[in-house]
Coordinates of N, CA and C in Angstrom, one line a residue:
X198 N 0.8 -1.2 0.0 CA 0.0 0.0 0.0 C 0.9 1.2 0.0
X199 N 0.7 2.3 -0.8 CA 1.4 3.4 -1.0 C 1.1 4.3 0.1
X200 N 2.3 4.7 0.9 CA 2.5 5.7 2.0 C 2.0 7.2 1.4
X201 N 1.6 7.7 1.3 CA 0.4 9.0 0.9 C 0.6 9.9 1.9
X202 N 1.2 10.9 2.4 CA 0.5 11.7 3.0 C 0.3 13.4 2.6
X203 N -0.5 13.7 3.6 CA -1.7 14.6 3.0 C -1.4 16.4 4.3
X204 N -0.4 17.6 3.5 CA -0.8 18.7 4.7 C -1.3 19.9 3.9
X205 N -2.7 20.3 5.0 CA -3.7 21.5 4.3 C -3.3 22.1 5.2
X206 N -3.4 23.5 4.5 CA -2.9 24.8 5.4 C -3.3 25.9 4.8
X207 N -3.2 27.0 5.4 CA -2.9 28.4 5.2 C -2.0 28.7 4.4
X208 N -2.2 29.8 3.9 CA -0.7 30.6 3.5 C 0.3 31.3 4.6
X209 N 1.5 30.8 4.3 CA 2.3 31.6 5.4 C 2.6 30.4 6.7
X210 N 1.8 29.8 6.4 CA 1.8 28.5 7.7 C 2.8 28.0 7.5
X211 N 4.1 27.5 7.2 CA 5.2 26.5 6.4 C 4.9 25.9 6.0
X212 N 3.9 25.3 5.3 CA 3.4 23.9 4.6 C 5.0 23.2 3.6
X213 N 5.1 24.3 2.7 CA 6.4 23.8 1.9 C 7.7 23.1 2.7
X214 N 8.2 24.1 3.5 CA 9.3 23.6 4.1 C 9.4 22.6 5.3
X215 N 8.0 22.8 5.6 CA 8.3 21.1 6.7 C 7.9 20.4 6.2
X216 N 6.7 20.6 4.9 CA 6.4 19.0 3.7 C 8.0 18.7 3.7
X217 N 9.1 19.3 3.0 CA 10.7 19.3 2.6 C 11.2 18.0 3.9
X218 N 11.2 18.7 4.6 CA 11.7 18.2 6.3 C 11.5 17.2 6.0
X219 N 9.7 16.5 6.4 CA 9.4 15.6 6.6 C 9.4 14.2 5.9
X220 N 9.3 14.9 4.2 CA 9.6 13.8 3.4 C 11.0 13.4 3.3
X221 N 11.6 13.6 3.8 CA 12.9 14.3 3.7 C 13.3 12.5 4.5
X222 N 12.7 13.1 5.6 CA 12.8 12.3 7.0 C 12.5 10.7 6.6
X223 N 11.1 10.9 5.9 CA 10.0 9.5 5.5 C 11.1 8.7 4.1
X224 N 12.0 9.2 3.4 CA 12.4 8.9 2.8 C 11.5 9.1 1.3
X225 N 10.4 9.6 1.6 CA 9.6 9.7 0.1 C 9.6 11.0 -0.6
X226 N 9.2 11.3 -1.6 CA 8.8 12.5 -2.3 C 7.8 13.3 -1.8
X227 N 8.2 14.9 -2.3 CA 7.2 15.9 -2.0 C 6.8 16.2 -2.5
X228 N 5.5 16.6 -2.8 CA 5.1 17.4 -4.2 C 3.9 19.2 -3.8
X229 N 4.5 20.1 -3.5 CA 4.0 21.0 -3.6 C 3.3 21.9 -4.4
X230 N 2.2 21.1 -4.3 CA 1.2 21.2 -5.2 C 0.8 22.8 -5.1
X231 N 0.7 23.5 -4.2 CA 0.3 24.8 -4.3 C 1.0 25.5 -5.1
X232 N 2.6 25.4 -5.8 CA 3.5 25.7 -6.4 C 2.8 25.8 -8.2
X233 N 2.3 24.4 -7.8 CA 1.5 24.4 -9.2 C 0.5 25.0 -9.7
X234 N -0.4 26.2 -8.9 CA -0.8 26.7 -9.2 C -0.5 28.2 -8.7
X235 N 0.3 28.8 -8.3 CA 1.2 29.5 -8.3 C 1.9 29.7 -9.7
X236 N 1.9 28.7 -10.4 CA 2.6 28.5 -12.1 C 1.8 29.4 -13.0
X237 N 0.4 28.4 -12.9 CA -0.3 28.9 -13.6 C -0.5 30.6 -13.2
X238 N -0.8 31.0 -12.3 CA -1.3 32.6 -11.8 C 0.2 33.4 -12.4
X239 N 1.5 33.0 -12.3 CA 2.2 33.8 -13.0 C 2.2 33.9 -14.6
X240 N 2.2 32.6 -15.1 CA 1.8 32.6 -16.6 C 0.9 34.1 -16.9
X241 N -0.7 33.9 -16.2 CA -1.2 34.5 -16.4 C -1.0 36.2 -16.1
X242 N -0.4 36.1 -15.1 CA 0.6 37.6 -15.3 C 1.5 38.2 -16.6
X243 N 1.9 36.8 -16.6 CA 3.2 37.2 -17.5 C 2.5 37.6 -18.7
X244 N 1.3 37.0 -18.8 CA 0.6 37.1 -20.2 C -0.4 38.2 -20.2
X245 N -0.4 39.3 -19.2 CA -1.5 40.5 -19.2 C -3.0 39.8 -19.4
X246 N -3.1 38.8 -18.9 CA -4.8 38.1 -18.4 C -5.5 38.8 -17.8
X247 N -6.9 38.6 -18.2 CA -7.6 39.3 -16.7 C -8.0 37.9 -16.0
X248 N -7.3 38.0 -14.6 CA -7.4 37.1 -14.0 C -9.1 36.5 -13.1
X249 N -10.1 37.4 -13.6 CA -11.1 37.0 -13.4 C -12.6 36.5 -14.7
X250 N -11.2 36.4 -15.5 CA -11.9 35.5 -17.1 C -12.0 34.0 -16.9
X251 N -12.7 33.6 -16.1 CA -12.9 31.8 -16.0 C -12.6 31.3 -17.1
X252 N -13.1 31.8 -18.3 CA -12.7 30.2 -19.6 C -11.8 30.5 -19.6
X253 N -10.9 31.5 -20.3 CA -9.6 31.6 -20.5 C -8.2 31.4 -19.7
X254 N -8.7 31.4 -18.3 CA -8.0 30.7 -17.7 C -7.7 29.5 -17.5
X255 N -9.3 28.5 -17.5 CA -8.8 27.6 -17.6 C -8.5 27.0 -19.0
X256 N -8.3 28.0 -20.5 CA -7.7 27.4 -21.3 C -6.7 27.4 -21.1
X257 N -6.1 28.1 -20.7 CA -4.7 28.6 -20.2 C -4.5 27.3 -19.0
X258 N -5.2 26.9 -18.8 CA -4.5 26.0 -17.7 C -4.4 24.4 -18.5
X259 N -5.7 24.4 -19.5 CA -5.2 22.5 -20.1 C -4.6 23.0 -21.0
X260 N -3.9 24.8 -21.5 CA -2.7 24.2 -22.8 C -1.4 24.0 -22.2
X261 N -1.3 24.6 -21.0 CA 0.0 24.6 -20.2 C 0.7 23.3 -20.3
X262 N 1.9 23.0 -20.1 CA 2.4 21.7 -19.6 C 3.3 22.1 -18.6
X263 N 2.5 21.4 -17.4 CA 3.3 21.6 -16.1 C 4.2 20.2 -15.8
X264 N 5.4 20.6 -15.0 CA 6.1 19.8 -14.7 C 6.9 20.0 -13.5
X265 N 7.9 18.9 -12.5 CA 8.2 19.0 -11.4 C 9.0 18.5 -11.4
X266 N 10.4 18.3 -10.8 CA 11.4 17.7 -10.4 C 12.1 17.8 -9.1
X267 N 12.7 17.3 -8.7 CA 13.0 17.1 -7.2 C 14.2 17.4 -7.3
X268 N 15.4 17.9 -6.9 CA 16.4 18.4 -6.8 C 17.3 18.7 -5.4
X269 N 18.3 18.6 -5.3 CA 19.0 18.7 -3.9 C 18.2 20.1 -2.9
X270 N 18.3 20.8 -3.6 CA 17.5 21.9 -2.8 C 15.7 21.8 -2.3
X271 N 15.2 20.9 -3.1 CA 13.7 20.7 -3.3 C 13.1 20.7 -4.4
X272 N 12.0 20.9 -4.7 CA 10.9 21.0 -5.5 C 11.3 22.0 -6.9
X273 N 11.4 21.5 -8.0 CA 11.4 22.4 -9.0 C 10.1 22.5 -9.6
X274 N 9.8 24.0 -10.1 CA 8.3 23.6 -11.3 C 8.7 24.3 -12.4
X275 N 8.6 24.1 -13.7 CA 8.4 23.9 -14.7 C 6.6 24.4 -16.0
X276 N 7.1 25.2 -16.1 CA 5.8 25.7 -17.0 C 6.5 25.5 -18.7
X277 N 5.8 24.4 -19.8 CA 6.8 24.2 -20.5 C 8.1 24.4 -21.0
X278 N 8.4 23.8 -19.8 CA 9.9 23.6 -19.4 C 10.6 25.0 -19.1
X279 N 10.1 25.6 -18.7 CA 10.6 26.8 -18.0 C 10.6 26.7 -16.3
X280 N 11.6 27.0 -15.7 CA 12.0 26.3 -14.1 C 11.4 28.2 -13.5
X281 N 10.5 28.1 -13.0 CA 9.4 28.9 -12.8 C 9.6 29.4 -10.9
X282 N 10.5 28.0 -10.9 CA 10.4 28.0 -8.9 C 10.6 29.4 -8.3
X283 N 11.8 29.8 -9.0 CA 12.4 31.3 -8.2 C 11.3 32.5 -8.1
X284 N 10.3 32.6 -9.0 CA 9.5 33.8 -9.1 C 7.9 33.8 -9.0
X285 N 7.9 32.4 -7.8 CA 6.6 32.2 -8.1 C 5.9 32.5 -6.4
X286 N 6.8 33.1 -6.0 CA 6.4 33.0 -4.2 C 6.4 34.7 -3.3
X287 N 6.1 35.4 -4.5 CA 5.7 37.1 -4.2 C 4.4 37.4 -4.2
X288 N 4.1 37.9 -3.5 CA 2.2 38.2 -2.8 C 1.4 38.3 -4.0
X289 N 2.2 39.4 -5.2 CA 1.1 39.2 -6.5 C 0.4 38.2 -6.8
X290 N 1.7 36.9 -6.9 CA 1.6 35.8 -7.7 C 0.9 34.7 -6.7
X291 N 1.0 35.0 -4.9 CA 0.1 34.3 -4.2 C -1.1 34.5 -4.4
X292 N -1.7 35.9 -4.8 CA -2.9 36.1 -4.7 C -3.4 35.8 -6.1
X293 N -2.9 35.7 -7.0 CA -3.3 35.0 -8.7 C -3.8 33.6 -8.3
X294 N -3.1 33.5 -7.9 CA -2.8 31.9 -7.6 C -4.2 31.9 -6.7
X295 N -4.7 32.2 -5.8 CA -5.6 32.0 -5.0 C -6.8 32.1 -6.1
X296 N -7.0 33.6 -7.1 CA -7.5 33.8 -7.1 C -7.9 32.3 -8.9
X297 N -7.2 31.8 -9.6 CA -7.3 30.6 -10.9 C -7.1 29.6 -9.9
X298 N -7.2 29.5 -8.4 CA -7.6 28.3 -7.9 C -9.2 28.4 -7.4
X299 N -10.2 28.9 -7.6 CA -11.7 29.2 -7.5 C -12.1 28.6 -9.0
X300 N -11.6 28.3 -9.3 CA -12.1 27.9 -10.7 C -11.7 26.4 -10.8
X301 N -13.1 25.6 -11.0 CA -13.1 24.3 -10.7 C -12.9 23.3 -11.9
X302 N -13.1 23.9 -13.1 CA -12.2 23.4 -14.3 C -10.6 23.3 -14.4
X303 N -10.3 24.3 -13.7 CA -8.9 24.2 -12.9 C -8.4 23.5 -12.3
X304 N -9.2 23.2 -10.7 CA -9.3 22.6 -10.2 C -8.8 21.0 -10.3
X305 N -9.9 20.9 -11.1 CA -10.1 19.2 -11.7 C -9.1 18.9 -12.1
X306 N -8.8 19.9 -13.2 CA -7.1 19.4 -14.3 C -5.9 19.3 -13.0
X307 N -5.9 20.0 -11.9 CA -4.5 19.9 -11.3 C -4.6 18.4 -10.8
X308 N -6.3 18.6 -9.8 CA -6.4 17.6 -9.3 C -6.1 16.2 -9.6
X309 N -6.8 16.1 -10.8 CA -6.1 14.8 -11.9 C -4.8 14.2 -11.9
X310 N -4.3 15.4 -12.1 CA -2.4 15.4 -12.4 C -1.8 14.8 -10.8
X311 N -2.0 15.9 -9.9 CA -1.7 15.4 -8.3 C -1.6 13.8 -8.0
X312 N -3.3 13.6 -8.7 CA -3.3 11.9 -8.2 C -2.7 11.1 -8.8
X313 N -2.7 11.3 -10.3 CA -1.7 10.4 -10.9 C 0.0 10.6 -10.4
X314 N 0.2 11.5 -9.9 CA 1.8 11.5 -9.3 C 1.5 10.4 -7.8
X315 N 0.7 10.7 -7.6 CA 1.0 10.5 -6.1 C 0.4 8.4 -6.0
X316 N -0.3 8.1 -7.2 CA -0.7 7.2 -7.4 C 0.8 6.0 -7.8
X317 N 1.4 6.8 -8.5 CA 3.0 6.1 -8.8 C 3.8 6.0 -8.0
X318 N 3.9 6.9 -6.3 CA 5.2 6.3 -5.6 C 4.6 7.0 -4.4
X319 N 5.4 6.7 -3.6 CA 5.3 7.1 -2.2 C 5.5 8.6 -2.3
X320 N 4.3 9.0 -1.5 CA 4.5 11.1 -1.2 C 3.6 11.7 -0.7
X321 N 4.3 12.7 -0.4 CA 3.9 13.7 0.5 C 3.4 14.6 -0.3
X322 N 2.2 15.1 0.1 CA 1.5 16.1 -1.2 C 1.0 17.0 0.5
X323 N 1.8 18.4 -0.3 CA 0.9 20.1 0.7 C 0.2 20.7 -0.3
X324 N -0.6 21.3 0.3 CA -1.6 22.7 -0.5 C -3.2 22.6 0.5
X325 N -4.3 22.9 0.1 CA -5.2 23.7 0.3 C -6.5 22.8 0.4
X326 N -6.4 21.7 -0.3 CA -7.3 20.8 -0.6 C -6.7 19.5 -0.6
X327 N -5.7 18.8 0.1 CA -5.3 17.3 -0.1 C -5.8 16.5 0.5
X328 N -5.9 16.7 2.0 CA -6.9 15.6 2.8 C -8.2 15.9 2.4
X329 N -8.8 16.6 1.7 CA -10.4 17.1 1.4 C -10.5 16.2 0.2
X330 N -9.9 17.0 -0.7 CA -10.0 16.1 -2.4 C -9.1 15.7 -3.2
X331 N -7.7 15.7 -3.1 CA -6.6 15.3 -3.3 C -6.6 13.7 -2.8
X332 N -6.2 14.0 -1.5 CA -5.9 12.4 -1.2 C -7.1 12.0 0.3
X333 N -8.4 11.6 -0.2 CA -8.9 11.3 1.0 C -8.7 9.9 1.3
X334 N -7.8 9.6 0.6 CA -7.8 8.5 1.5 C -6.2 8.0 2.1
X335 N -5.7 9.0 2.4 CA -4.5 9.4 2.3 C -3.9 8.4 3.9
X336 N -2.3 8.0 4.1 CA -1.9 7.4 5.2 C -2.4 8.1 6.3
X337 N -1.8 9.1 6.3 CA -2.3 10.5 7.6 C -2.6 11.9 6.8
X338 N -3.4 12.6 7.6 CA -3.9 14.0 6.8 C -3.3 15.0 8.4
X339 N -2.7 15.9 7.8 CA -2.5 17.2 8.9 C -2.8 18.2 8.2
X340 N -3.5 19.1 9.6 CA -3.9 20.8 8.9 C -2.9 21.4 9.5
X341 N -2.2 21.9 9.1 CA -1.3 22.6 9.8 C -1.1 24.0 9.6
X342 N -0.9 25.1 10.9 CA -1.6 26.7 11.0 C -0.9 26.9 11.7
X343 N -1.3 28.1 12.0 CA -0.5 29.0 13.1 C -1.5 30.8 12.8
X344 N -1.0 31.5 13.5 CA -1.5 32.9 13.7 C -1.6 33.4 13.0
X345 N -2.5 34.5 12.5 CA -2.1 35.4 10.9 C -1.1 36.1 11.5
X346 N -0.9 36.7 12.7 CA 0.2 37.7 12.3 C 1.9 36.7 12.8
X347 N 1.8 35.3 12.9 CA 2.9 34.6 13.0 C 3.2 34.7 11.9
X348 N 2.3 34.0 10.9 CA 2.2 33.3 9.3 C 2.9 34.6 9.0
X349 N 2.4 35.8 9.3 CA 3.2 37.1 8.3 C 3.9 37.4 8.9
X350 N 4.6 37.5 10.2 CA 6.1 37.4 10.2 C 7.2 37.1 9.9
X351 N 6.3 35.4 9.7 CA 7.8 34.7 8.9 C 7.4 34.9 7.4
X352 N 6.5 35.1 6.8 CA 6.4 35.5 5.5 C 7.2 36.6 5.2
X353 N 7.1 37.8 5.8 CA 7.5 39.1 6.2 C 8.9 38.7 6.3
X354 N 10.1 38.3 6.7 CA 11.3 37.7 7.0 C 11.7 37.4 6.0
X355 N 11.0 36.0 5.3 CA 11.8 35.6 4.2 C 11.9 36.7 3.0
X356 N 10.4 37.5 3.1 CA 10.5 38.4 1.6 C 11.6 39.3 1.8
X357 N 11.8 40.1 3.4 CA 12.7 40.5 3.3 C 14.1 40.5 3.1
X358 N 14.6 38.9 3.3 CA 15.8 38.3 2.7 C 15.8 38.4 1.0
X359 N 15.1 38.7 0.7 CA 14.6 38.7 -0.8 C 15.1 40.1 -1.0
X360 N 15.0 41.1 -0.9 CA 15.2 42.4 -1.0 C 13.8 43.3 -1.3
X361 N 12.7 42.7 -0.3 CA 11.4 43.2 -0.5 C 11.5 44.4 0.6
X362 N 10.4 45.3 -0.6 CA 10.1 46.7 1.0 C 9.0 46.7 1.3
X363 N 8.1 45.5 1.2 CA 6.5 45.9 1.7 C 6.7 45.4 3.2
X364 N 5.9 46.2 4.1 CA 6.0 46.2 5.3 C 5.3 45.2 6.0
X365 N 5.4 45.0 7.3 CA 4.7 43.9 7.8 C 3.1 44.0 8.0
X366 N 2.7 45.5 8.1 CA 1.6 45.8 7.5 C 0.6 45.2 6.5
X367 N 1.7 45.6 5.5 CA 1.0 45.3 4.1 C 0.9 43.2 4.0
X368 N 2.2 43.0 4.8 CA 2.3 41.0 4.4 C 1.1 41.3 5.4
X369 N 0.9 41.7 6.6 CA -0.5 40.8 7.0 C -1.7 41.1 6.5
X370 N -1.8 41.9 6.0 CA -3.5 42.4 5.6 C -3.8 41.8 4.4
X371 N -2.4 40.9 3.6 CA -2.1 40.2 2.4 C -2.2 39.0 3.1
X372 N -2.0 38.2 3.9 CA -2.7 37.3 4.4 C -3.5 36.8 5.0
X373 N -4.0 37.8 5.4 CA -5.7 38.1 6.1 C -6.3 37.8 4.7
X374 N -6.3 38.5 3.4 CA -7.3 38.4 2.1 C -7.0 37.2 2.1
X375 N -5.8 37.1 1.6 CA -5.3 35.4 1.1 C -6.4 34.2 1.8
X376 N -6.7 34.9 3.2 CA -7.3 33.4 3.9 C -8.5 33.1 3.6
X377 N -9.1 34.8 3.6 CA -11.0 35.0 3.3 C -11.1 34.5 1.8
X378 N -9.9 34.6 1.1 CA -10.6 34.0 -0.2 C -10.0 32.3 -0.5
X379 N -9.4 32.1 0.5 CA -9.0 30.6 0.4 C -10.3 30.0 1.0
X380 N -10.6 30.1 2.2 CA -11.8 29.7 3.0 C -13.0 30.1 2.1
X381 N -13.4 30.8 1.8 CA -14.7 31.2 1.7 C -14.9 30.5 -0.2
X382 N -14.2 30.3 -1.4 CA -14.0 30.2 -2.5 C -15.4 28.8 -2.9
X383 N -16.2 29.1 -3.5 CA -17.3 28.0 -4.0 C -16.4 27.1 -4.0
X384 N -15.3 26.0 -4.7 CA -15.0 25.3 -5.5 C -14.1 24.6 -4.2
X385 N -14.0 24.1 -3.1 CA -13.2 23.3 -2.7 C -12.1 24.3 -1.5
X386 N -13.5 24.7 -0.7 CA -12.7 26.0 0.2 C -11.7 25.1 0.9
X387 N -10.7 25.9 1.8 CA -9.9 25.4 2.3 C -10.7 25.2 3.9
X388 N -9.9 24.0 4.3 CA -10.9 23.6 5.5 C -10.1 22.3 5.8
X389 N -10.2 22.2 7.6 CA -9.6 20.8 8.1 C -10.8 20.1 8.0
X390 N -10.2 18.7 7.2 CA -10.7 17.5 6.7 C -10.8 16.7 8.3
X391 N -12.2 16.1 8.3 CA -13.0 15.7 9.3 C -11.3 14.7 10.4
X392 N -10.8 14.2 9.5 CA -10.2 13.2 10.3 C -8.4 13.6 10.3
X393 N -8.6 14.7 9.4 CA -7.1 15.6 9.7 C -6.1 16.1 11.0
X394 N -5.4 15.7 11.7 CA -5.1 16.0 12.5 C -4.7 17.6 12.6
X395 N -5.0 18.1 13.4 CA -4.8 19.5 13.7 C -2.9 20.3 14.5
X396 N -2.2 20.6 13.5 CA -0.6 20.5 14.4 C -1.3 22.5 14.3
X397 N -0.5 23.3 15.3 CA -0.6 24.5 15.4 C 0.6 25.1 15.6
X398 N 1.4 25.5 14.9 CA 3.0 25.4 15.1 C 3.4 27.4 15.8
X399 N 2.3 27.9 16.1 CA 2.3 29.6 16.2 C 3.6 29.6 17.4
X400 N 3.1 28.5 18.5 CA 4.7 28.2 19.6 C 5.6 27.5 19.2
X401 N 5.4 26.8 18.2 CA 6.7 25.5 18.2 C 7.8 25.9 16.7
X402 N 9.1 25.0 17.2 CA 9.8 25.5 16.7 C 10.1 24.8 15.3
X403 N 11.1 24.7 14.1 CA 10.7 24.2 13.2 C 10.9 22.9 13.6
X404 N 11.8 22.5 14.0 CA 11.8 21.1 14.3 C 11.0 20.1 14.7
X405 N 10.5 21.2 15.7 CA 9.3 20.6 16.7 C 8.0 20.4 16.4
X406 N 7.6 20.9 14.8 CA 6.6 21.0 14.0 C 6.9 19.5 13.0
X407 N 8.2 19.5 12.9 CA 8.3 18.1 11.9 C 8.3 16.9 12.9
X408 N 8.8 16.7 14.0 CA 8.9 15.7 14.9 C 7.5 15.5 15.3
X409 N 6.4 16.5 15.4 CA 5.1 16.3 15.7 C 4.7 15.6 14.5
X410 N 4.5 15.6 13.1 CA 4.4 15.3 12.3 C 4.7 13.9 11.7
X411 N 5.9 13.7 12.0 CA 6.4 12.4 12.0 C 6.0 11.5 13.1
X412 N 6.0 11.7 14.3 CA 4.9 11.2 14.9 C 3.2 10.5 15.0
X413 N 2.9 11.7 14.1 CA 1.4 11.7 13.5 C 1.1 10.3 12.7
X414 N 2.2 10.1 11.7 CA 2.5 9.8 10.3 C 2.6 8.3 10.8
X415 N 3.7 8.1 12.0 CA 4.0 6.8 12.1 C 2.6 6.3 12.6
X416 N 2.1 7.0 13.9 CA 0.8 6.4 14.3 C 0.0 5.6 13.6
X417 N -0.2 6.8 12.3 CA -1.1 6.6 11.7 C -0.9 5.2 10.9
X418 N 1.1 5.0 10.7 CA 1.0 3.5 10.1 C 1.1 2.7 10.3
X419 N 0.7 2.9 11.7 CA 1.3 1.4 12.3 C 0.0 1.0 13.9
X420 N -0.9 2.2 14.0 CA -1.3 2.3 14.8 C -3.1 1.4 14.1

């Protein structure tokens, strides 16, 4: 039986980098699925879209050819064969991304793709919807969160290692929307999945977020 696991989250929550950790740990693959649609929302940048044109987005999303690769550092993505990873994790392109993830023709196409990866080998799948519709039937499912104004501190941190000048102001009130339109979205809002374990990382440190995790994970496979 294929080891599956499943973390829904917030933005700003670390989902990526302790998915990294953990699979890291489990010996399996990660697939950061939220990255994948992140792709698409810059495409549509890069191509002057109006990002609130449903069909054309999602034609834009079945001509695309998305792709991923795993690499010493982590997760690469790929938008016909373009390595997309470096420029896809700035608030514009979060909020694109939030906003061609409401669109459930979208939706379907990623969702499809996800399962067939995760149907081929052992993995760890993060984003917004994996214990929900992704992988319900996944080894273990974790929601994993923390504060809005934690989530934007350390969001706020990293951008500013980046050479960003939006203030911590501006990252939280950018992740306050981010949440109201992740949660609230017709098509597969974000939400902990009935049997998802709940980790809250707002006190703990990173470690101590993957070791809860790993924990979870074994229980779940052996318990």
């Amino acid at each position: 039986m294929r080891l599956n696991v499943g973390i829904d989250g917030p933005v700003g929550a670390g989902k990526s980098t302790v998915a990294d950790a953990v699979a890291a740990r489990l010996g399996i693959l990660h697939l950061d699925t939220g990255a994948m649609y992140r792709a698409l929302g810059l495409t549509a940048i890069r191509r002057n879209m109006d990002l609130q044109d449903e069909p054309a987005i999602v034609a834009l999303c079945n001509s695309l050819n998305f792709t991923v690769s795993h690499e010493a550092d982590g997760q690469h993505t790929f938008v016909e064969g373009e390595d997309v990873t470096g420029l896809i994790r700035t608030p514009e392109v979060s909020m694109a991304a939030s906003t061609v993830s409401r669109y459930a023709d979208v939706r379907k196409a990623m969702v499809r793709l996800q399962q067939k990866l995760a149907s081929e080998t052992d993995m760890l799948l993060d984003g917004r919807d994996i214990c929900t519709t992704v992988l319900p039937n996944a080894t273990a499912k974790i929601y994993l969160t923390a504060s809005a104004e934690e989530r934007a501190r350390r969001r706020f941190l990293e951008m500013q290692s980046k050479g960003s000048t939006d203030t911590f102001e501006e990252v939280l009130e950018a992740v306050i929307k981010r949440d109201e339109q992740d949660m609230n979205r017709p098509v597969e809002p974000l939400r902990q999945a009935e049997d998802a374990v709940l980790v809250d990382s707002t006190h703990l440190t990173f470690d101590e977020v993957v070791e809860e995790i790993l924990r979870i994970v074994e229980e779940k496979r052996h318990g």
